[in-house]
XYZ file of C-alpha atoms in Angstrom:
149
model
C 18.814 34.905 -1.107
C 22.623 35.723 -2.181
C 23.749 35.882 1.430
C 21.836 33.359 2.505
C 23.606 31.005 0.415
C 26.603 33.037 1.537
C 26.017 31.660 4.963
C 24.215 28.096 4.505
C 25.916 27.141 1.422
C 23.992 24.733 -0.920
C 22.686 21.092 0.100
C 24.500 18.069 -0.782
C 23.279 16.666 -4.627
C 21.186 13.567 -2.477
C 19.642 16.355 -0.237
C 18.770 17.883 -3.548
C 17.205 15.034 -5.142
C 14.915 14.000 -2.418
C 11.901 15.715 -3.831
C 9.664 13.931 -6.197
C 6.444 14.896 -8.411
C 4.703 11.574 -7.457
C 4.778 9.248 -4.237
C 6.506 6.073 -4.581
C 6.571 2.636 -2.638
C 8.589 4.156 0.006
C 6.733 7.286 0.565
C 3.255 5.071 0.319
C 4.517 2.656 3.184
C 5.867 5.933 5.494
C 1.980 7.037 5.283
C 0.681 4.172 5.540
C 2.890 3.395 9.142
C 2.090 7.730 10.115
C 0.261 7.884 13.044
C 0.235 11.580 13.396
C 0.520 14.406 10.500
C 0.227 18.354 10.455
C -1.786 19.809 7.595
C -0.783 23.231 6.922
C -3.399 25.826 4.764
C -3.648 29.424 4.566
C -6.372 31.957 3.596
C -6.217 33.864 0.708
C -4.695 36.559 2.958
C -1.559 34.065 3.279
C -2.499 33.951 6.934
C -1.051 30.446 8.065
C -3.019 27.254 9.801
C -1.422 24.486 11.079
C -3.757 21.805 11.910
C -2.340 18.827 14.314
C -3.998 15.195 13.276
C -3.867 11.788 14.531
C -5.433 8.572 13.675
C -4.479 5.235 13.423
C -1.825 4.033 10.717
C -3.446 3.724 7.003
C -5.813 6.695 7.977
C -4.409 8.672 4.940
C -5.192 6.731 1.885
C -3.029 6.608 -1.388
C -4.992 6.482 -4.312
C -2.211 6.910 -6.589
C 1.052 8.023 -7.152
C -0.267 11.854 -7.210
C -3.544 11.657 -4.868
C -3.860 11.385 -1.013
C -7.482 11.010 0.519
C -7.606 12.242 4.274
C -10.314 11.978 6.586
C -11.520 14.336 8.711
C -12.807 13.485 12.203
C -14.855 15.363 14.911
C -12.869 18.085 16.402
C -13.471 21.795 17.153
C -15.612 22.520 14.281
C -14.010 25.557 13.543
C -13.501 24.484 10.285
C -10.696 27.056 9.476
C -9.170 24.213 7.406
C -12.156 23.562 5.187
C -12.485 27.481 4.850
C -9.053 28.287 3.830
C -9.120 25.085 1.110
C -11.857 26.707 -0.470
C -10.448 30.190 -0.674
C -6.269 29.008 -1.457
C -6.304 25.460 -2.393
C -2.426 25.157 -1.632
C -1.316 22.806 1.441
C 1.412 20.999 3.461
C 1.912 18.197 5.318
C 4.404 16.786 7.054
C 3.797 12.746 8.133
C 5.782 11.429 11.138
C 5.927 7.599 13.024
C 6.154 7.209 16.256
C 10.011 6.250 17.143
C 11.237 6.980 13.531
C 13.912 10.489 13.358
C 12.704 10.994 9.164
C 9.967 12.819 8.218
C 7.821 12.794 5.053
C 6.524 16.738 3.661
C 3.758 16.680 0.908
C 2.976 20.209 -0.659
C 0.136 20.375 -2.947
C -3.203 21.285 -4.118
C -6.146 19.770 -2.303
C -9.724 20.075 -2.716
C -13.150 19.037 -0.300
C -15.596 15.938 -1.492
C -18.470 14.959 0.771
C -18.527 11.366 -1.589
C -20.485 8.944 0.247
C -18.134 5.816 -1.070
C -15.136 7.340 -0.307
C -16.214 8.743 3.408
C -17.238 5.158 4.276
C -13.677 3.716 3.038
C -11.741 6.626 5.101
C -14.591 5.569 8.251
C -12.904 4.881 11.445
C -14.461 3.280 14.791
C -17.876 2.039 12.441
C -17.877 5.840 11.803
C -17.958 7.529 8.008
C -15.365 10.126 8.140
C -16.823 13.251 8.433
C -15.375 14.984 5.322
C -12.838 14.182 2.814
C -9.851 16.537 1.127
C -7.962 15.315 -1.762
C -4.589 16.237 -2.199
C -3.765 16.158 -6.140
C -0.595 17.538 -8.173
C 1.627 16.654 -5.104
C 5.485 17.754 -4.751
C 6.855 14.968 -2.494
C 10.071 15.036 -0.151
C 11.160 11.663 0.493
C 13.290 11.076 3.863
C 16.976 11.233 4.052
C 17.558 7.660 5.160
C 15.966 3.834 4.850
C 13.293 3.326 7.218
C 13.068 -0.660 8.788
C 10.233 -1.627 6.791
């Protein structure tokens, strides 16, 4: 890591700073505006899965300043993100909006619920979502810049 440093040098102190152990008003109205996220899991081999979703804005719920809810729709029904959750609970995602240059990245811990209540909340189109993960104990990385909102 020495000569990497040798050759990036270190980030500026409000580079630094951006990362957060809860989600904030800022954060909460960037995923509430995402239309389109990538979930990344991996198997407890470490083998990597990145998972492109989309849904309309306020798809991916807040529930509090340390737990996301996201829905899971029909797709391939491979599954592989399911399997790896339940073999190496650790994830990332990274939440983008259409015409916006700033990202938001969420690491954490998630975990699957089937909860009736809480798949008919997430429920898009008159449709229940199909599944639910929980994201809990997230490290947050807010954006660099304000976002018009």
């Amino acid at each position: 890591m020495a000569r990497v440093r040798e050759i990036l040098g270190y980030p500026e102190p409000f580079i630094a700073e951006k990362k957060e152990p809860f989600l904030g008003d800022f954060m909460r109205r960037f995923i509430a505006h995402s239309t389109f996220f990538c979930l990344d899991t991996a198997d407890d081999s470490g083998a990597v899965d990145a998972s492109p979703k989309g849904d309309p804005p306020g798809a991916v719920r807040v529930l509090d300043p340390w737990t996301l809810a996201v829905p899971d729709r029909p797709g391939n029904r491979t599954a592989d993100t399911f399997e790896n959750i339940t073999r190496n609970p650790a994830v990332g995602m990274v939440f983008f909006v259409p015409g916006v240059r700033e990202t938001v990245r969420v690491n954490g811990d998630a975990f699957l619920t089937d909860d009736p209540g809480l798949l008919e909340q997430l429920g898009a189109e008159d449709k229940p979502a199909g599944a639910t993960i929980w994201m809990s104990r997230p490290r947050w990385r807010r954006p660099s810049s304000a976002t018009p909102w």
